[in-house]
Amino acid sequence: MDSRILNCGFLCSTLILGCGSAKVKPTGVIGTPLDDITLQYSSDVIQRSQLFFYDQHTRRILKLDVDDFALTEAFSVKTAGDDHRLLSNSTGDYVIDFSQQHLQIVRTESDREDRPFKFQGAPVSAAFHDGKGILVMLDSLQSIGLMMLSSRGAVVKSWLGGSLIGSTDSLVAGDLCDSGALILSSTTGAVLVIDVEKTIDTGAWSYESFATDLGSITWIAPEPKFPDYALVTADEKVAVIDIKQHKVVAVRELAKGVEITNKGKIESPHVLLSSASGTSVEMLTIGEGGVLNSKPLPSGSDDYLTTTIYRRSDQTLTALFIEYGIASIRQLRLSDNLVTADNSFPAEGKTQISGTRAIMNAQTPLGHIEQHELGSDDVKVLDGFNFDYLRSR
Amino acid sequence: MNWKSALCLLGFCLSHIAEASTFIGNGGNTADLQLQVTLATIHRTADDLDTDTNVLCRCPAEWTSGEMCESLRSLSKEEVLFCQKTLTNQAQALAEISAKSSPVVFRWSSEEIATSEVGGKVRDVDALVVSGKGQIVIQRDRFMSMTASQRVALLTHELFHILPIEGRQINDSEKVGPFQKGMLLLDALGAAMVIESVETGVKDELRGLENISRSNKKWWIFLDWKALNSPEKSTNERLRDQKSNATTLGFEYRYQMIGLRLLFDDTRYSAARSSILVKETTYSSGAGLSFSGTPFDLYLSRWSEVQLTGMIGAMFGTSEYEATDSATLLSDSSSLRTYLGQVQLMVPIYMGFWVNVGGEVRQVNAKYEKLNIRIDERQSAFSFGGSYGF
């Protein structure tokens, strides 16, 4: 399995389009929010062929083979409530089911690990390093859970820690790096490089830290292409930090009227800025040597934007828009800002993107999943897959 | 027995009486109610007969037409007086003989009745008195096709064959009083009773009963609404509830108690459950064998026409199933086979219309191949509707 972290934390995606349970608003994010869009994707490096959806009508976790476009398995959910967020490893061997005060790792219907890790709040965000088997979770009570998983998804060891660092400092946001280190920011603007395994073994935060003058860093996104660097946002600033050298290597202070309209970690971290008038939109990414690169985008391209994927390999930006109940996935060729694909479908249920395919689960009682090939009219539909299950109940 | 009585008896014997039912005791004959109404009209009219004999046996000035007046206008003055005297003298006896407790036995004949007259001539008659036995035989179809007035006139005529006039029972051909033939006097008496029943309002009082729907019709149209109930397990498998509605149209030909009914059935179910809208519709047609009877025998009551019917039958058709939500439509169809048994109580209203209430059991079989749903269920139903017999 390639050890490269494709999204520095998140390999499962759940996009809520216009519906869903009430969101918990964290002050910071570790990894990616479980309530927000995260996009499951495939790249040249990792081909994701198995996707997982939670079906609230039948209360089952559905496993979809993307290549065959067929549902291969369905797992019942054992806990009450419909607040289920899912994470899976890249090969789909297991799925992690997060729900209120509950975590379950499911391999098959009968092969499960129930509550291998206990916490008190509702899961808010998570970072996952598939290759190294590291899972980090932040809950609504600002507890941070660290878990080491085996290749089968079994929890080998774990630790639940509070967000207090030192005597007065608190952890705010962060993500996992390619090396497996957990990069977190604190309220004083410091950056902590945390040894996850050592922290678990000792039962206390084990880290190296360095100060920055960036203010409160609320978003950290390590760059897979340049593992020493991470893109961060803080207090009207966008910056690049050198994790190895423990320093800030690039800073962009936002001009008056310029605001951050979107931040993305998949496949490579990127930040979209927009002027107050909306006439100027640019994308900031990390370049060679830790420089902050800026790329202009078409004006208005960040209107109604909910999530973006920046792919370095083919220099494309894939963006998901939701407008008037319609979801649109648009691909932009960054070399000349040509729109190479624009697919639309009703914005209901949940959508995942895998490579060039967008898979939408309509979350309807009888079951309806659509797969759209980006840039073409190819649409595949799985219909009525809940019918036999509902009849048998 | 004199020769006149023998002729009457001979005439009676020339025909075959298909039924032995009378309106007293046995019941079950649809013409019985007509007979009861006719006799009741005669009874009440005779019982309250106007003492002013001058108006009897005369056609009222305001009656400008009518067959009853025809037989009275041709009477001479002496004949009118004789008619009046006879009617007045025998009014009480007529009331008694036409009462519910009358000893006269009325019998129905489904075959034509003939009587022999002097000279050997045979003629068909509507009714016939069997002399010496106190029986009156009535040709049922003729009686049923008559108007109310004609029936009153007929039975008055026949009853006066039994009552003595000038101390003796008279027949149609012999001379009595100023009348050359007894038949002319009896026809006049009949017409007089009809006019009197109209003038006194008795006929109107009983008119409602006259118009009650009759059960002896040959052709029937049924329209019933049914509330069907299916087994829970079977309907759960189709994601629907147990209740559905059916409408059945039936056309029946009935001979006496047995009928053949053609059936056209439409069953519908449509409801949303857990945001899934399920529709199931069946269209089928078939036939059934029915059995009918009138179980009640009540004097001057519509309940004596009430019918109890039973039917067994089979229907064949198609069933269509559909389950939809906001994104998905699943549909399938199947051939349908239904076997049913039904019991109905039919209550007469007026002018041939009826109200039906009953219950039904159905055995239904179908299979939706595409959706892999098999139906093999027993349904029960409450039915309510109407019918028309003609």
Tab-separated table of N, CA, C and O in Angstrom, chain B residues 63-118:
chain	number	residue	atom	x	y	z
B	63	TRP	N	-114.330	12.103	-13.550
B	63	TRP	CA	-113.584	11.034	-14.217
B	63	TRP	C	-113.956	11.068	-15.687
B	63	TRP	O	-114.987	10.519	-16.114
B	64	THR	N	-113.163	11.639	-16.468
B	64	THR	CA	-113.491	11.806	-17.889
B	64	THR	C	-113.139	10.568	-18.697
B	64	THR	O	-113.626	10.357	-19.775
B	65	SER	N	-112.261	9.760	-18.191
B	65	SER	CA	-111.869	8.561	-18.947
B	65	SER	C	-111.494	7.477	-17.969
B	65	SER	O	-111.535	7.670	-16.757
B	66	GLY	N	-111.130	6.321	-18.464
B	66	GLY	CA	-110.724	5.223	-17.603
B	66	GLY	C	-111.562	3.998	-17.894
B	66	GLY	O	-112.765	4.097	-18.149
B	67	GLU	N	-110.902	2.897	-17.842
B	67	GLU	CA	-111.604	1.656	-18.197
B	67	GLU	C	-112.676	1.305	-17.167
B	67	GLU	O	-113.662	0.630	-17.481
B	68	MET	N	-112.492	1.732	-15.940
B	68	MET	CA	-113.488	1.430	-14.918
B	68	MET	C	-114.797	2.116	-15.245
B	68	MET	O	-115.883	1.565	-15.041
B	69	CYS	N	-114.734	3.319	-15.736
B	69	CYS	CA	-115.957	4.042	-16.065
B	69	CYS	C	-116.674	3.432	-17.260
B	69	CYS	O	-117.902	3.562	-17.393
B	70	GLU	N	-115.912	2.801	-18.103
B	70	GLU	CA	-116.525	2.210	-19.306
B	70	GLU	C	-117.583	1.186	-18.921
B	70	GLU	O	-118.689	1.131	-19.484
B	71	SER	N	-117.254	0.321	-17.911
B	71	SER	CA	-118.216	-0.721	-17.558
B	71	SER	C	-119.383	-0.164	-16.758
B	71	SER	O	-120.422	-0.809	-16.639
B	72	LEU	N	-119.239	1.017	-16.177
B	72	LEU	CA	-120.325	1.584	-15.388
B	72	LEU	C	-121.230	2.488	-16.204
B	72	LEU	O	-122.443	2.553	-15.972
B	73	ARG	N	-120.677	3.175	-17.168
B	73	ARG	CA	-121.483	4.116	-17.947
B	73	ARG	C	-122.549	3.390	-18.786
B	73	ARG	O	-123.578	3.959	-19.127
B	74	SER	N	-122.234	2.104	-19.078
B	74	SER	CA	-123.184	1.368	-19.937
B	74	SER	C	-124.328	0.736	-19.148
B	74	SER	O	-125.228	0.106	-19.717
B	75	LEU	N	-124.316	0.904	-17.816
B	75	LEU	CA	-125.364	0.288	-17.006
B	75	LEU	C	-126.677	1.074	-17.106
B	75	LEU	O	-126.681	2.301	-17.142
B	76	SER	N	-127.744	0.302	-17.029
B	76	SER	CA	-129.061	0.963	-17.007
B	76	SER	C	-129.325	1.414	-15.583
B	76	SER	O	-128.610	1.063	-14.646
B	77	LYS	N	-130.393	2.165	-15.434
B	77	LYS	CA	-130.737	2.685	-14.123
B	77	LYS	C	-130.995	1.546	-13.139
B	77	LYS	O	-130.570	1.583	-11.984
B	78	GLU	N	-131.690	0.525	-13.640
B	78	GLU	CA	-131.991	-0.620	-12.762
B	78	GLU	C	-130.726	-1.362	-12.378
B	78	GLU	O	-130.553	-1.844	-11.250
B	79	GLU	N	-129.841	-1.476	-13.326
B	79	GLU	CA	-128.588	-2.195	-13.061
B	79	GLU	C	-127.731	-1.436	-12.045
B	79	GLU	O	-127.120	-2.027	-11.151
B	80	VAL	N	-127.719	-0.129	-12.148
B	80	VAL	CA	-126.972	0.675	-11.173
B	80	VAL	C	-127.548	0.464	-9.788
B	80	VAL	O	-126.802	0.258	-8.814
B	81	LEU	N	-128.885	0.506	-9.691
B	81	LEU	CA	-129.518	0.331	-8.383
B	81	LEU	C	-129.213	-1.040	-7.809
B	81	LEU	O	-128.947	-1.190	-6.609
B	82	PHE	N	-129.244	-2.076	-8.691
B	82	PHE	CA	-128.963	-3.435	-8.231
B	82	PHE	C	-127.524	-3.552	-7.753
B	82	PHE	O	-127.236	-4.193	-6.735
B	83	CYS	N	-126.637	-2.904	-8.489
B	83	CYS	CA	-125.203	-2.919	-8.138
B	83	CYS	C	-125.005	-2.267	-6.775
B	83	CYS	O	-124.292	-2.786	-5.920
B	84	GLN	N	-125.678	-1.114	-6.595
B	84	GLN	CA	-125.558	-0.400	-5.332
B	84	GLN	C	-126.082	-1.241	-4.172
B	84	GLN	O	-125.443	-1.324	-3.111
B	85	LYS	N	-127.199	-1.861	-4.373
B	85	LYS	CA	-127.811	-2.656	-3.317
B	85	LYS	C	-126.947	-3.851	-2.969
B	85	LYS	O	-126.736	-4.164	-1.783
B	86	THR	N	-126.404	-4.489	-3.973
B	86	THR	CA	-125.546	-5.655	-3.747
B	86	THR	C	-124.304	-5.255	-2.960
B	86	THR	O	-123.904	-5.924	-1.996
B	87	LEU	N	-123.740	-4.146	-3.385
B	87	LEU	CA	-122.487	-3.711	-2.753
B	87	LEU	C	-122.721	-3.312	-1.307
B	87	LEU	O	-121.928	-3.656	-0.418
B	88	THR	N	-123.789	-2.611	-1.110
B	88	THR	CA	-124.103	-2.156	0.241
B	88	THR	C	-124.401	-3.333	1.151
B	88	THR	O	-123.894	-3.426	2.270
B	89	ASN	N	-125.185	-4.287	0.657
B	89	ASN	CA	-125.560	-5.441	1.480
B	89	ASN	C	-124.366	-6.322	1.796
B	89	ASN	O	-124.290	-6.928	2.870
B	90	GLN	N	-123.453	-6.431	0.862
B	90	GLN	CA	-122.338	-7.353	1.034
B	90	GLN	C	-121.031	-6.687	1.451
B	90	GLN	O	-119.984	-7.341	1.491
B	91	ALA	N	-121.118	-5.409	1.748
B	91	ALA	CA	-119.874	-4.671	2.069
B	91	ALA	C	-119.144	-5.317	3.226
B	91	ALA	O	-117.919	-5.536	3.181
B	92	GLN	N	-119.853	-5.611	4.280
B	92	GLN	CA	-119.202	-6.188	5.455
B	92	GLN	C	-118.634	-7.575	5.169
B	92	GLN	O	-117.524	-7.915	5.582
B	93	ALA	N	-119.435	-8.345	4.425
B	93	ALA	CA	-118.962	-9.691	4.078
B	93	ALA	C	-117.736	-9.596	3.181
B	93	ALA	O	-116.791	-10.392	3.306
B	94	LEU	N	-117.763	-8.614	2.303
B	94	LEU	CA	-116.609	-8.433	1.416
B	94	LEU	C	-115.366	-8.030	2.225
B	94	LEU	O	-114.255	-8.509	1.968
B	95	ALA	N	-115.600	-7.173	3.209
B	95	ALA	CA	-114.483	-6.773	4.070
B	95	ALA	C	-113.919	-7.979	4.808
B	95	ALA	O	-112.704	-8.120	4.962
B	96	GLU	N	-114.781	-8.858	5.240
B	96	GLU	CA	-114.309	-10.024	5.989
B	96	GLU	C	-113.574	-11.006	5.092
B	96	GLU	O	-112.561	-11.582	5.473
B	97	ILE	N	-114.094	-11.159	3.904
B	97	ILE	CA	-113.510	-12.176	3.032
B	97	ILE	C	-112.183	-11.719	2.430
B	97	ILE	O	-111.402	-12.536	1.917
B	98	SER	N	-111.975	-10.407	2.494
B	98	SER	CA	-110.710	-9.890	1.951
B	98	SER	C	-109.712	-9.537	3.046
B	98	SER	O	-108.634	-9.031	2.780
B	99	ALA	N	-110.091	-9.834	4.284
B	99	ALA	CA	-109.183	-9.520	5.398
B	99	ALA	C	-108.041	-10.516	5.457
B	99	ALA	O	-108.078	-11.568	4.816
B	100	LYS	N	-107.080	-10.181	6.281
B	100	LYS	CA	-105.902	-11.049	6.435
B	100	LYS	C	-106.322	-12.421	6.956
B	100	LYS	O	-105.727	-13.449	6.634
B	101	SER	N	-107.336	-12.411	7.787
B	101	SER	CA	-107.787	-13.656	8.399
B	101	SER	C	-108.798	-14.417	7.550
B	101	SER	O	-109.430	-15.349	8.013
B	102	SER	N	-108.963	-14.000	6.331
B	102	SER	CA	-109.962	-14.633	5.460
B	102	SER	C	-109.662	-16.116	5.271
B	102	SER	O	-108.498	-16.522	5.135
B	103	PRO	N	-110.695	-16.934	5.212
B	103	PRO	CA	-110.491	-18.365	4.985
B	103	PRO	C	-110.238	-18.704	3.516
B	103	PRO	O	-109.925	-19.839	3.184
B	104	VAL	N	-110.366	-17.722	2.641
B	104	VAL	CA	-110.153	-17.988	1.217
B	104	VAL	C	-108.679	-18.280	0.987
B	104	VAL	O	-107.786	-17.577	1.498
B	105	VAL	N	-108.423	-19.305	0.189
B	105	VAL	CA	-107.048	-19.684	-0.150
B	105	VAL	C	-106.749	-19.188	-1.555
B	105	VAL	O	-107.497	-19.483	-2.491
B	106	PHE	N	-105.667	-18.467	-1.692
B	106	PHE	CA	-105.263	-17.970	-3.009
B	106	PHE	C	-104.085	-18.780	-3.492
B	106	PHE	O	-103.122	-18.980	-2.771
B	107	ARG	N	-104.170	-19.244	-4.723
B	107	ARG	CA	-103.085	-20.027	-5.279
B	107	ARG	C	-102.613	-19.386	-6.572
B	107	ARG	O	-103.404	-18.829	-7.325
B	108	TRP	N	-101.317	-19.538	-6.824
B	108	TRP	CA	-100.738	-18.971	-8.037
B	108	TRP	C	-100.574	-20.043	-9.085
B	108	TRP	O	-100.261	-21.175	-8.788
B	109	SER	N	-100.769	-19.627	-10.300
B	109	SER	CA	-100.499	-20.521	-11.414
B	109	SER	C	-99.509	-19.850	-12.345
B	109	SER	O	-99.696	-18.695	-12.737
B	110	SER	N	-98.451	-20.577	-12.667
B	110	SER	CA	-97.484	-20.037	-13.627
B	110	SER	C	-97.883	-20.365	-15.047
B	110	SER	O	-97.327	-19.819	-16.002
B	111	GLU	N	-98.830	-21.241	-15.191
B	111	GLU	CA	-99.320	-21.597	-16.515
B	111	GLU	C	-100.617	-20.845	-16.778
B	111	GLU	O	-101.242	-20.294	-15.861
B	112	GLU	N	-101.023	-20.805	-17.987
B	112	GLU	CA	-102.290	-20.175	-18.334
B	112	GLU	C	-103.449	-20.952	-17.719
B	112	GLU	O	-103.419	-22.173	-17.597
B	113	ILE	N	-104.472	-20.193	-17.321
B	113	ILE	CA	-105.680	-20.821	-16.754
B	113	ILE	C	-106.803	-20.676	-17.768
B	113	ILE	O	-107.016	-19.590	-18.322
B	114	ALA	N	-107.477	-21.753	-17.992
B	114	ALA	CA	-108.579	-21.711	-18.959
B	114	ALA	C	-109.857	-22.203	-18.299
B	114	ALA	O	-109.820	-23.006	-17.366
B	115	THR	N	-110.933	-21.691	-18.801
B	115	THR	CA	-112.224	-22.154	-18.313
B	115	THR	C	-113.132	-22.492	-19.480
B	115	THR	O	-113.025	-21.869	-20.546
B	116	SER	N	-113.979	-23.469	-19.256
B	116	SER	CA	-114.908	-23.878	-20.316
B	116	SER	C	-116.243	-23.209	-20.107
B	116	SER	O	-116.750	-23.157	-18.982
B	117	GLU	N	-116.765	-22.699	-21.177
B	117	GLU	CA	-118.061	-22.053	-21.069
B	117	GLU	C	-119.132	-22.967	-21.663
B	117	GLU	O	-118.817	-24.023	-22.213
B	118	VAL	N	-120.309	-22.504	-21.484
B	118	VAL	CA	-121.429	-23.262	-22.063
B	118	VAL	C	-121.255	-23.320	-23.569
B	118	VAL	O	-120.923	-22.311	-24.200
